[in-house]
Coordinates of C-alpha atoms in Angstrom, one line a residue:
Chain S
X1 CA -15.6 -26.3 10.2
X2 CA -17.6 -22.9 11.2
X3 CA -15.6 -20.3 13.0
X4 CA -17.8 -17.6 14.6
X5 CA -16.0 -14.6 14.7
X6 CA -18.1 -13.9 18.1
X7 CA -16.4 -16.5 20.2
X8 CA -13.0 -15.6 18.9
X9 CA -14.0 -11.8 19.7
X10 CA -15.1 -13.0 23.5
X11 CA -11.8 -14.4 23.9
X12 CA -9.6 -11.4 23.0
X13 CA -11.8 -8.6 24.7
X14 CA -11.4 -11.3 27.9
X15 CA -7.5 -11.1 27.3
X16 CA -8.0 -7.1 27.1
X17 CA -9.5 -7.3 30.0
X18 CA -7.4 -9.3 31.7
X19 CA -4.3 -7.1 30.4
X20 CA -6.1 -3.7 31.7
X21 CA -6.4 -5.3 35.2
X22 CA -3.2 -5.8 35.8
X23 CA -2.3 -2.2 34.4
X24 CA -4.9 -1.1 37.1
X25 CA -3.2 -2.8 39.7
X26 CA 0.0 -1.1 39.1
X27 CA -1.7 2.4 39.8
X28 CA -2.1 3.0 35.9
X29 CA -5.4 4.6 34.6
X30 CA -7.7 2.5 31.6
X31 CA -7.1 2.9 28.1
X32 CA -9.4 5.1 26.5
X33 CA -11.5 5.5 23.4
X34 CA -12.9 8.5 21.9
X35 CA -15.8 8.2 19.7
X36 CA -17.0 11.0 17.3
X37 CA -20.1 10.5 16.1
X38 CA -22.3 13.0 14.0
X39 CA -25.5 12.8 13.2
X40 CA -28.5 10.2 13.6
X41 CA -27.8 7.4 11.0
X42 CA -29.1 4.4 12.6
X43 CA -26.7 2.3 11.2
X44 CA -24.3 4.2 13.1
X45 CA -26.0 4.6 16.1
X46 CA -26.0 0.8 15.7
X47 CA -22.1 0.6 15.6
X48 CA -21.1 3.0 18.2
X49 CA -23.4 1.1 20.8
X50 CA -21.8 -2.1 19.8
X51 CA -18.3 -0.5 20.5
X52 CA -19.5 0.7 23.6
X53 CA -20.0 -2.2 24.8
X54 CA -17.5 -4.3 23.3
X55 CA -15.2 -1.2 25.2
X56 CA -17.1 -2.0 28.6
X57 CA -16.3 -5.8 28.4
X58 CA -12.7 -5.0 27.6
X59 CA -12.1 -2.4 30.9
X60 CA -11.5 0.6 28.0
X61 CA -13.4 3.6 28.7
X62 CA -15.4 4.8 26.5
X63 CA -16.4 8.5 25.5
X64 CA -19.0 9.4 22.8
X65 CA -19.3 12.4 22.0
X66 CA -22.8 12.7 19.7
X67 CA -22.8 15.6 17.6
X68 CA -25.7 17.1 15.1
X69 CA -25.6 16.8 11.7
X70 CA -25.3 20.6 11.5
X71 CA -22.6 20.9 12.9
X72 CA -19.9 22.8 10.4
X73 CA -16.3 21.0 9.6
X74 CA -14.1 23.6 11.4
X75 CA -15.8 22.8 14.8
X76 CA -16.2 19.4 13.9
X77 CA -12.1 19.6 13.8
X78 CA -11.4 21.4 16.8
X79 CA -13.2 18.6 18.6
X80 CA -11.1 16.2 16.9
X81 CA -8.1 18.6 17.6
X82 CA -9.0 18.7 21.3
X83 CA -9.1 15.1 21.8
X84 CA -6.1 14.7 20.0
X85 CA -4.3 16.7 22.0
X86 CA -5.6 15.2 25.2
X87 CA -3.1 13.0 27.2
X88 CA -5.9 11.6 28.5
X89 CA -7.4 9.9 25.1
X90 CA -5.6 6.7 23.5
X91 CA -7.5 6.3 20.7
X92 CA -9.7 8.8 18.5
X93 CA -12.9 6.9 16.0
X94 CA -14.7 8.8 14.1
X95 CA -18.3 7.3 13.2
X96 CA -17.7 7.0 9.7
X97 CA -20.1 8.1 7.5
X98 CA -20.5 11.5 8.2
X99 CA -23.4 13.6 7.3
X100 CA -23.8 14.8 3.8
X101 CA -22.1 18.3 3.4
X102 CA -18.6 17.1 5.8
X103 CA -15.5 16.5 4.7
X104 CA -14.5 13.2 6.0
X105 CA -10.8 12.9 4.2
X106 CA -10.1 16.5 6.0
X107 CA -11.7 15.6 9.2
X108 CA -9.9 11.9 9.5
X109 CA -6.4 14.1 8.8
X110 CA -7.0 15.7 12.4
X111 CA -6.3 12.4 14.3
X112 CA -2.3 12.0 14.3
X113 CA -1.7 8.6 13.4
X114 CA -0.6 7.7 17.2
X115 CA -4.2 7.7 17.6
X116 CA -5.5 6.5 14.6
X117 CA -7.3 3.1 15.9
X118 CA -9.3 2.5 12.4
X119 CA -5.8 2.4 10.9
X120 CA -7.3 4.8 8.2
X121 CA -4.6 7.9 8.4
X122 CA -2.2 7.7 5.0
X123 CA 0.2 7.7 7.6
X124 CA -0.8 4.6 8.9
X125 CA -1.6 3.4 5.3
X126 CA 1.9 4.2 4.3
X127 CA 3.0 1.7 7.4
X128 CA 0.9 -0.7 6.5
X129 CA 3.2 -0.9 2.9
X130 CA 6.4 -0.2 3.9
X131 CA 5.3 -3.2 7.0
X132 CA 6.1 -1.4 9.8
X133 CA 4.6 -1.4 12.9
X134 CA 1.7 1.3 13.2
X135 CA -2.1 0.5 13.3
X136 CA -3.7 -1.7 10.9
X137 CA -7.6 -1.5 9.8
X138 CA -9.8 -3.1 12.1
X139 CA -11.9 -5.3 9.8
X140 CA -8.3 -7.0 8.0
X141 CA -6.8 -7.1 11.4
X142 CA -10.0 -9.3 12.4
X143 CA -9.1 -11.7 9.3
X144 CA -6.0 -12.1 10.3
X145 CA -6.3 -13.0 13.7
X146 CA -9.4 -15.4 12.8
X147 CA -6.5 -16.9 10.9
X148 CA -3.8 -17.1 13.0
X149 CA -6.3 -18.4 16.3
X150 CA -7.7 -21.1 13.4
X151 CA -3.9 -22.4 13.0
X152 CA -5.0 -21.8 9.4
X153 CA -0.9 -21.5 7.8
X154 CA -0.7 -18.7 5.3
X155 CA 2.9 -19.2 4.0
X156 CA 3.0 -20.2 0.5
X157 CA -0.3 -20.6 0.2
X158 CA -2.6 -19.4 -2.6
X159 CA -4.6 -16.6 -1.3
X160 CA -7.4 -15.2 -3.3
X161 CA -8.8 -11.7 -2.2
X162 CA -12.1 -10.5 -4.1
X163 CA -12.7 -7.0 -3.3
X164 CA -9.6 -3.7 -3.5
X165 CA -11.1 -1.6 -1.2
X166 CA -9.0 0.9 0.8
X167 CA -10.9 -0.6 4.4
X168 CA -10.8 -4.4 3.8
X169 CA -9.2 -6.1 0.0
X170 CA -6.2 -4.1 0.0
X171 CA -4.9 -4.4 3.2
X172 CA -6.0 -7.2 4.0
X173 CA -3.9 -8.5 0.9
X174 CA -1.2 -7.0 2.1
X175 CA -1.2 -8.6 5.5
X176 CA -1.4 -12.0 3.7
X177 CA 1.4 -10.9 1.6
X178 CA 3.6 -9.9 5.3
X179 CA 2.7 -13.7 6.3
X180 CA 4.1 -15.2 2.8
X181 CA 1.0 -16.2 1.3
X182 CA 1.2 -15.5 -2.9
X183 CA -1.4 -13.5 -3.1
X184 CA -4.4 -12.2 -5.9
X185 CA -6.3 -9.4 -5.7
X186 CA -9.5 -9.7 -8.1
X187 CA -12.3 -7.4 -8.4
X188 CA -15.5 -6.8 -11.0
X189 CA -13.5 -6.2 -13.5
X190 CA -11.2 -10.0 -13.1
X191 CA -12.2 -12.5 -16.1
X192 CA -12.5 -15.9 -15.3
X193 CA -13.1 -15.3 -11.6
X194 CA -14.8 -18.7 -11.3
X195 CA -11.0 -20.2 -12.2
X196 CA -8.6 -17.8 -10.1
X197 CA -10.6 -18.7 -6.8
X198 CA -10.8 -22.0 -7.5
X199 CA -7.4 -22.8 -7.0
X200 CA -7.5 -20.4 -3.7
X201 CA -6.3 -21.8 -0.1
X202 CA -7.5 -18.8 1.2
X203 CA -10.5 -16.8 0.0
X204 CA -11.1 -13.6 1.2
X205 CA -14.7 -12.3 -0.1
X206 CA -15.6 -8.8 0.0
X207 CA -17.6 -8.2 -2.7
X208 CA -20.7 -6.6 -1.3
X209 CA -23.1 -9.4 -3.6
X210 CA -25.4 -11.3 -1.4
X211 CA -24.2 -15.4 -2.1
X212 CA -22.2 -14.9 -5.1
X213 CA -20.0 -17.2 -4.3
X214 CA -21.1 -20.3 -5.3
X215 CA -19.5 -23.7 -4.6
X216 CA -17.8 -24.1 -7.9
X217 CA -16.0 -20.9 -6.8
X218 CA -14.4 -22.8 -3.7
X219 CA -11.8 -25.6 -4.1
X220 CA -12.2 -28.6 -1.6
X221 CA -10.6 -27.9 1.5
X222 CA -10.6 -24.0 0.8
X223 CA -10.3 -21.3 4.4
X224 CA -13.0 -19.2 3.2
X225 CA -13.8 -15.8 5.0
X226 CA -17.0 -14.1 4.2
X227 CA -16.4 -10.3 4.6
X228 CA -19.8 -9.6 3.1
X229 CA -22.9 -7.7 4.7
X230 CA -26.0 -8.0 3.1
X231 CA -29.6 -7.7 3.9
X232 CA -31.6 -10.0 1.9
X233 CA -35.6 -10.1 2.7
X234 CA -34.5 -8.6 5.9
X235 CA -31.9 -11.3 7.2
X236 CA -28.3 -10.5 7.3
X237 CA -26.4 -13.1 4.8
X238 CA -22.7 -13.0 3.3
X239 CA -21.3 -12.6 0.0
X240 CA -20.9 -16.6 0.1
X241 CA -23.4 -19.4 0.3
X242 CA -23.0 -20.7 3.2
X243 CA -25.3 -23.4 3.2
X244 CA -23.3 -24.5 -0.2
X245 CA -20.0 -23.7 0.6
X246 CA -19.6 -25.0 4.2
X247 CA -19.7 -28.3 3.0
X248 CA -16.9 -28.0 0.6
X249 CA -14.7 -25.7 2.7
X250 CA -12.1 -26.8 5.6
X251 CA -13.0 -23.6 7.3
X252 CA -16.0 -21.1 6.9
X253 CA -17.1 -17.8 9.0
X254 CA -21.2 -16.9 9.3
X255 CA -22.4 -14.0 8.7
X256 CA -23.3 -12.5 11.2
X257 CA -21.0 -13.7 13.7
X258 CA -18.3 -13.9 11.6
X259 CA -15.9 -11.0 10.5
X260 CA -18.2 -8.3 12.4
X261 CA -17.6 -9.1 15.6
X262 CA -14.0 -9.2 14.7
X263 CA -14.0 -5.8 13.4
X264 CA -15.1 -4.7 16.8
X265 CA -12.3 -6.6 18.6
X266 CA -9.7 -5.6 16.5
X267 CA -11.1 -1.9 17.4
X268 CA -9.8 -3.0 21.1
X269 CA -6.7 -4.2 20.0
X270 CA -6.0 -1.0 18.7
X271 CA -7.0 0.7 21.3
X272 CA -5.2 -1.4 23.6
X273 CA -2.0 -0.6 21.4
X274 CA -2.4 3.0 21.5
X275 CA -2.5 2.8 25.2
X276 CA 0.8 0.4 25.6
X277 CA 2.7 2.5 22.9
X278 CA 2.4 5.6 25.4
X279 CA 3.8 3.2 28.5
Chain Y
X17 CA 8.7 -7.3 -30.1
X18 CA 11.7 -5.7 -28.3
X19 CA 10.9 -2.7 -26.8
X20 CA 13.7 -0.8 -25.5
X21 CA 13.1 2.0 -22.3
X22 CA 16.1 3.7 -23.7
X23 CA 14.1 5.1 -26.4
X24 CA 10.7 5.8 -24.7
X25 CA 12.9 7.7 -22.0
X26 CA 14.3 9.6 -25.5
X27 CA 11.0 10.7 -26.3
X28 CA 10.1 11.6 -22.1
X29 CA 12.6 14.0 -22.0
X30 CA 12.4 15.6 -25.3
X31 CA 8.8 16.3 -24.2
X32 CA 9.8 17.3 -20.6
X33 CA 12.5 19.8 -22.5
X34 CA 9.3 20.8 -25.0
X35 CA 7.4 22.0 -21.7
X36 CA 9.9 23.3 -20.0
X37 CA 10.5 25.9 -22.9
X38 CA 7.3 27.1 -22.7
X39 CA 7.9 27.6 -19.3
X40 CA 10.8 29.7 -19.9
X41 CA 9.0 31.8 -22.8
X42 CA 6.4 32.6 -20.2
X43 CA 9.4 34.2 -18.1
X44 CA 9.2 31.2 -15.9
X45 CA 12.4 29.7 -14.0
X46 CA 13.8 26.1 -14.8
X47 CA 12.4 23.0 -12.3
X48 CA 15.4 22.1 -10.3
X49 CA 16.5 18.9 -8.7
X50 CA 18.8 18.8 -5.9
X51 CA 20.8 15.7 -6.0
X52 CA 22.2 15.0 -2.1
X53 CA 25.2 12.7 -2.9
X54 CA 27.3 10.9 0.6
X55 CA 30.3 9.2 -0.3
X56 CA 31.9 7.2 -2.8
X57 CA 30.0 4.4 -4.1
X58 CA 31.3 4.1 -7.9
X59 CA 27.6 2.8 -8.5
X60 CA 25.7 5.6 -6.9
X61 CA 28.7 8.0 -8.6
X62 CA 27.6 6.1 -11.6
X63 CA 23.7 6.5 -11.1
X64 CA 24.1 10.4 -10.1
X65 CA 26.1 11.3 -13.4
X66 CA 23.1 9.3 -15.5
X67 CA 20.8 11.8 -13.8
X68 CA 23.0 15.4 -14.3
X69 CA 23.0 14.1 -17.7
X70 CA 19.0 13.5 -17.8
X71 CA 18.1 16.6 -16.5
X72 CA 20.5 18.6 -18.9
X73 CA 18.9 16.8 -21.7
X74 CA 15.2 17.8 -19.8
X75 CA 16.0 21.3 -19.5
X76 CA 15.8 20.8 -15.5
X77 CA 18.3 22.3 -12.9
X78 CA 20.4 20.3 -11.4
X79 CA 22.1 20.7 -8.2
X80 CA 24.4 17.7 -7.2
X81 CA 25.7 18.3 -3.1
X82 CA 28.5 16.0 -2.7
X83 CA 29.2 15.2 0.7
X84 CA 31.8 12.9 3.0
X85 CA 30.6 9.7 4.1
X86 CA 32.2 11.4 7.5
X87 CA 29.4 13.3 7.6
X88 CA 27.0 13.4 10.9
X89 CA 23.9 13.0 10.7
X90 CA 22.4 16.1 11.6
X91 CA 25.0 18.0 9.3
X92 CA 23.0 15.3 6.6
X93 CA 20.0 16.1 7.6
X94 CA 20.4 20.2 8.2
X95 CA 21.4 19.9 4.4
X96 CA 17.9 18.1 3.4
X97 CA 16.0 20.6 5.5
X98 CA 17.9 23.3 4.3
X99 CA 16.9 22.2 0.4
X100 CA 13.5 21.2 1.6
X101 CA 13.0 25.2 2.6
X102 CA 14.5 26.8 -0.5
X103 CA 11.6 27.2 -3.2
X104 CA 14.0 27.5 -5.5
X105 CA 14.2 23.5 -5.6
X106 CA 11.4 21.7 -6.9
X107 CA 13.0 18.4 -6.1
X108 CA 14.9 16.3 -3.4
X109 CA 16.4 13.5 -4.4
X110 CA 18.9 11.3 -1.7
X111 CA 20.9 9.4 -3.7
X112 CA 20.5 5.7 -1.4
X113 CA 22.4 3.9 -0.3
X114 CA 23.6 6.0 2.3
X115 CA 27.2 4.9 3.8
X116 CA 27.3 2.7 6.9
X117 CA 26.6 4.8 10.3
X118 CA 23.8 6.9 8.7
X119 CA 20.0 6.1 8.3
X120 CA 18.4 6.7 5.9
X121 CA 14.6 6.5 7.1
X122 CA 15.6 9.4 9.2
X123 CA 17.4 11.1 6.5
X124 CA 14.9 10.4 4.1
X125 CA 11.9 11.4 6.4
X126 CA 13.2 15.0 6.3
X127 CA 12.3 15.8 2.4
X128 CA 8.6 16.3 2.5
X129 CA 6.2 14.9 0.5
X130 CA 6.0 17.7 -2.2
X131 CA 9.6 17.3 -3.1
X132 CA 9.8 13.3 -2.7
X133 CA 10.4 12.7 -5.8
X134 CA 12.0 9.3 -5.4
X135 CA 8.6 8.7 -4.3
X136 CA 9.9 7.3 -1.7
X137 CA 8.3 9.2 1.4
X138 CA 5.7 6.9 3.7
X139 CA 3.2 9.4 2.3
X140 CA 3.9 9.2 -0.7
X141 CA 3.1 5.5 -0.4
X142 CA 0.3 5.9 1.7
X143 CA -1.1 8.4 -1.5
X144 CA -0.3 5.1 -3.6
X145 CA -2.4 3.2 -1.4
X146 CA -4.6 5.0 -1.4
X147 CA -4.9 6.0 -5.1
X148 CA -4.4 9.2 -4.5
X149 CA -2.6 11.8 -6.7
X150 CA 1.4 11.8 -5.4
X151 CA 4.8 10.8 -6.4
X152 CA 4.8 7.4 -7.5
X153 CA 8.3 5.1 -7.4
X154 CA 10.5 5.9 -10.3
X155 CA 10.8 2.8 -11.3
X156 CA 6.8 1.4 -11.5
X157 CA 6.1 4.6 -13.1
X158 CA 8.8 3.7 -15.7
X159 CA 7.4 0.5 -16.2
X160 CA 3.8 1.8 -16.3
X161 CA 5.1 4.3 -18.8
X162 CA 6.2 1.5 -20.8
X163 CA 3.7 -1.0 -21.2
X164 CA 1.0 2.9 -21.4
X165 CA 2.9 3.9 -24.5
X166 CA 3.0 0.3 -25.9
X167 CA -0.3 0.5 -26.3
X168 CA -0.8 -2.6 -24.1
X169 CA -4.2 -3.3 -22.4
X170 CA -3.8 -4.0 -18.8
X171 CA -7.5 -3.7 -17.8
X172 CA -9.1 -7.5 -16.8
X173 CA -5.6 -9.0 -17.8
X174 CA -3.9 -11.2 -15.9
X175 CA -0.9 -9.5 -14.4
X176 CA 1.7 -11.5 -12.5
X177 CA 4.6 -9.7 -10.2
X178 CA 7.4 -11.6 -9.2
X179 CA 8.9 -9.6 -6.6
X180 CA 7.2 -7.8 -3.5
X181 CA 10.0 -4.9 -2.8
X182 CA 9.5 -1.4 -1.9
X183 CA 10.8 0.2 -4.4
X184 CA 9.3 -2.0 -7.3
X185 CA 7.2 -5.0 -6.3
X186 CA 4.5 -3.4 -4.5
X187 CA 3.9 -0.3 -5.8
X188 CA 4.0 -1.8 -9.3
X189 CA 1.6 -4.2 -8.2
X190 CA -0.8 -1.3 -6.8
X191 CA -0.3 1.0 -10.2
X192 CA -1.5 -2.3 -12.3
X193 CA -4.5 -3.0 -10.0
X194 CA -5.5 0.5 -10.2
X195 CA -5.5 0.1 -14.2
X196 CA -7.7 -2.6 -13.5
X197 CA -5.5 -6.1 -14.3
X198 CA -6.0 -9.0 -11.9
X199 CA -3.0 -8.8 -9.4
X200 CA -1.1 -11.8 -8.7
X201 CA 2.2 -11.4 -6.2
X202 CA 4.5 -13.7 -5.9
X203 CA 7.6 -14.0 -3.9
X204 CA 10.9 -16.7 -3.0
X205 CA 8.1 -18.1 -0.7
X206 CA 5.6 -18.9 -3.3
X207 CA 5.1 -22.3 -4.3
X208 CA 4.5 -23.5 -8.3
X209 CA 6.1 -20.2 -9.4
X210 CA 6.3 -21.7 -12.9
X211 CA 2.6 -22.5 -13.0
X212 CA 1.4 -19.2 -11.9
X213 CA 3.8 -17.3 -14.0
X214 CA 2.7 -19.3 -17.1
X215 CA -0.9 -17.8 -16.8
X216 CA 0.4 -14.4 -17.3
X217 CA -0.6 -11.8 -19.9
X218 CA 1.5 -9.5 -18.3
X219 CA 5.1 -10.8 -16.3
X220 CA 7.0 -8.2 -14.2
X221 CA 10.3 -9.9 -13.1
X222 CA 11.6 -8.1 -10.3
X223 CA 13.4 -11.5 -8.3
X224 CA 17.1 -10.3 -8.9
X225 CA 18.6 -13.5 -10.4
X226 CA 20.6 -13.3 -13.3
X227 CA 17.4 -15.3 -16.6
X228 CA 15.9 -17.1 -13.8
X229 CA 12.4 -17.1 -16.4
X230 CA 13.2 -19.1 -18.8
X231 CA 10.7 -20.1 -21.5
X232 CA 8.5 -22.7 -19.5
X233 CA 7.2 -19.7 -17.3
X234 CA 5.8 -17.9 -20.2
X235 CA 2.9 -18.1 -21.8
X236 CA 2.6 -17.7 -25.5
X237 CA 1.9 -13.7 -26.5
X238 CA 2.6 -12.3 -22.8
X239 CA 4.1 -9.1 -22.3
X240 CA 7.2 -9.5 -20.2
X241 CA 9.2 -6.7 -18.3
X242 CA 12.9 -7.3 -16.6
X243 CA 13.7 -5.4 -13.8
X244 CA 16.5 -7.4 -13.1
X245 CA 20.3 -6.0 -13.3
X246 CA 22.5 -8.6 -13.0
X247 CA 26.4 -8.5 -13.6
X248 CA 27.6 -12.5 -15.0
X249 CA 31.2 -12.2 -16.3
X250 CA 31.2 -8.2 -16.3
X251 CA 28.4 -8.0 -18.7
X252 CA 25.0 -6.8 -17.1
X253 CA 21.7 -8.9 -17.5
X254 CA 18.4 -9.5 -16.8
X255 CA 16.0 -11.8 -14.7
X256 CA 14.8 -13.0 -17.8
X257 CA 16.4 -15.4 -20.5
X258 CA 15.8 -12.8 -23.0
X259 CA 17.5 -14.6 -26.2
X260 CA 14.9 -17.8 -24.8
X261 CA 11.7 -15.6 -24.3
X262 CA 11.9 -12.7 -27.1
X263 CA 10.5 -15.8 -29.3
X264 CA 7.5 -16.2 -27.1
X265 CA 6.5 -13.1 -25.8
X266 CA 4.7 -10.6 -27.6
X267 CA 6.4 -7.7 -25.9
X268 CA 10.3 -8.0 -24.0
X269 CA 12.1 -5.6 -22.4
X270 CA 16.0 -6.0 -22.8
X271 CA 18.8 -5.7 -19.9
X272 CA 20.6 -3.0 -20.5
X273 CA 18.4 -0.6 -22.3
X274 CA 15.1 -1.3 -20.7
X275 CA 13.8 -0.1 -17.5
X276 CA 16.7 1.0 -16.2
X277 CA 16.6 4.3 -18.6
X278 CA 12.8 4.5 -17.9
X279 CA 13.6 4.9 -14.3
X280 CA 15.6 7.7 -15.0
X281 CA 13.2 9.4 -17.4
X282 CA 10.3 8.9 -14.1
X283 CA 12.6 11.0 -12.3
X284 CA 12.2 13.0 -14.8
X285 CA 9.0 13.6 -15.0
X286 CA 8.2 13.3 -11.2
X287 CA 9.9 16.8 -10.9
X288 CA 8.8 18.7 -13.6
X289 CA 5.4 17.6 -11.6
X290 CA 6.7 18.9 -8.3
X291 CA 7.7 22.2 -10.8
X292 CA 4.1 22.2 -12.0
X293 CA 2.0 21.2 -8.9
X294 CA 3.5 24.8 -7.5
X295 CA 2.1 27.2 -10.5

């Protein structure tokens, strides 16, 4: 079975939506996102008009504030610091990566963690281990809920993660881990890959290798999740090959319209959060 | 091969006192602990009086505040603050568990980061998360201490944690995936324990049942550590069957003698870092 990430996405920005309405009935002002973004990457660019819009559908407002590549790290901060300190502002994103010559560690420590809707604050990292509630990073928080809204069950399964990144394999482990799954985390420098995921329920790829994952990676009836996003002869494709895999798998997402889309609507979940938190 | 803590801490804290006189020849003050102690517990008693002694033998300071378990607290945590502000203490260390009526999140929250040396702060662990340079959890950093000066290669090896706590679990879990090994946790929910276990090269037994691993979990050569204290007919014990497994594994360590002295040692070391990350 193919789960697009897309349609799940539709589905939560429509109960957003739905949610914001009835908080505008009662008198109550929409939740709001800030967006920082510095610079002209078009990748970038590319992201912050999808969050736009994915904010529009959801009845968030959206702010971007587009700032020049010159621009030097103490008034970078105090635009951070300003919105931060703005009653009127739920959550704070900065466009991530910043121009050559910024700190972004020192600018992502100016968003308290109240406001931190990429979940990337250590304060929010440090929540994330010690499970508590705080906000989680948007691309894991996607998996998860692909999970959950699949009925795919995670307790005492075998869940494989390739990829320890601080954005997606870690946490994402960790979430698996809060749900009761056993879970391995594996990376370039695992032996006998080929074996571990083979005897995954769950496979989480992040590995950033366009269709390594082969089908005598994937057991029969394997959830696999494709976190990869390459560009191969100009066509987006995953870490996994799909056209293998989906026939082996019980469960597969695309890419694209798999785990991006999510990213986005997890984005809104946040920022949905960091609006409720304040009622 | 038996390898007993106990010693390895020996040699920790002769090296600790080593630096520490050079220190003092340079005119330089002691690193102190401050050891805030509530109540009665004859185990916490017991644990405190193993630390005194520790930091004697370290040539470190150390304060032990012994308060009521009547105490409020804000008395509690005007104490912490109070320590937290002196820069005369290098170290804070709350001696858990706390009596009933007091919280110890709150209490805890009030030592800041640089004198956490428990490790214990949800920076701290966000730092660990993150892999950046912090206290790390006395008791992962004594068993990372172990298997370091046993000489035994973690990178690419397949290292199996039974045990997803806090204190030792996780973070033990994160300081082995950060030296490279393939991370596989495991839990009371996990199913096949035995099968997974008996593919380790490395087995950290952290489930808190008195030689639950027995030899059919082990795999021939594996390098097995037992976090476990367990008390069976007054005498204390590990997780692990140790007279059954010190045949097959190629590296055991015993209950008493262990990593219970190597957690001490850490603490050891964690604050002549918080000494040293000042000059």
């Amino acid at each position: 079975m193919v789960v697009y990430g897309s349609e799940i996405a539709k589905s939560i920005k429509e109960e957003i939506a739905l949610k914001v309405s009835g908080y505008l009935d009662k008198g109550l002002r929409k939740p709001k996102l800030k967006v920082i973004l510095v610079g002209d990457n078009p990748a970038s660019l590319s992201y912050v008009k999808g969050k736009v819009k994915a904010c529009e559908v959801s009845l968030i407002d959206c702010e971007v504030v587009h700032l020049s590549k010159d621009i030097s790290q103490d008034d970078l901060e105090d635009i951070i610091l300003k919105a931060d300190q703005d009653e009127t502002v739920d959550g704070i994103l900065l466009q991530l990566p910043l121009p050559e010559g910024l700190n972004e560690r020192s600018a992502l420590s100016k968003i308290s963690p109240q406001k931190d809707v990429d979940g990337l604050s250590v304060d929010n990292k440090g929540k994330l281990f010690i499970k508590e509630d705080g906000f989680r990073p948007c691309t894991p928080l996607g998996i998860m809920e692909i999970l959950k809204r699949s009925g795919v069950k995670i307790a005492s399964k075998n869940a494989v993660v390739i990829g320890r990144s601080q954005l997606v394999g870690l946490p994402v482990a960790k979430m698996l881990l809060d749900e009761n799954a056993t879970v391995t985390i594996c990376h370039s420098k695992s032996e006998d890959l080929k074996s571990i995921c083979q005897k995954a329920d769950i496979l989480i790829v992040a590995i950033g290798k366009a269709k390594f994952i082969t089908s005598d990676y994937v057991k029969k009836g394997a959830v696999v999740i494709d976190v990869g996003v390459n560009r191969v002869d100009g066509k987006l494709c995953g870490d996994v090959d799909f056209e293998e895999v989906k026939g082996i798998a019980s469960l597969i997402t695309p890419v694209p319209k798999g785990v991006g889309p999510m990213t986005i609507a997890s984005l809104m979940l946040n920022t949905l959060k960091a609006y409720e938190d304040k009622l």
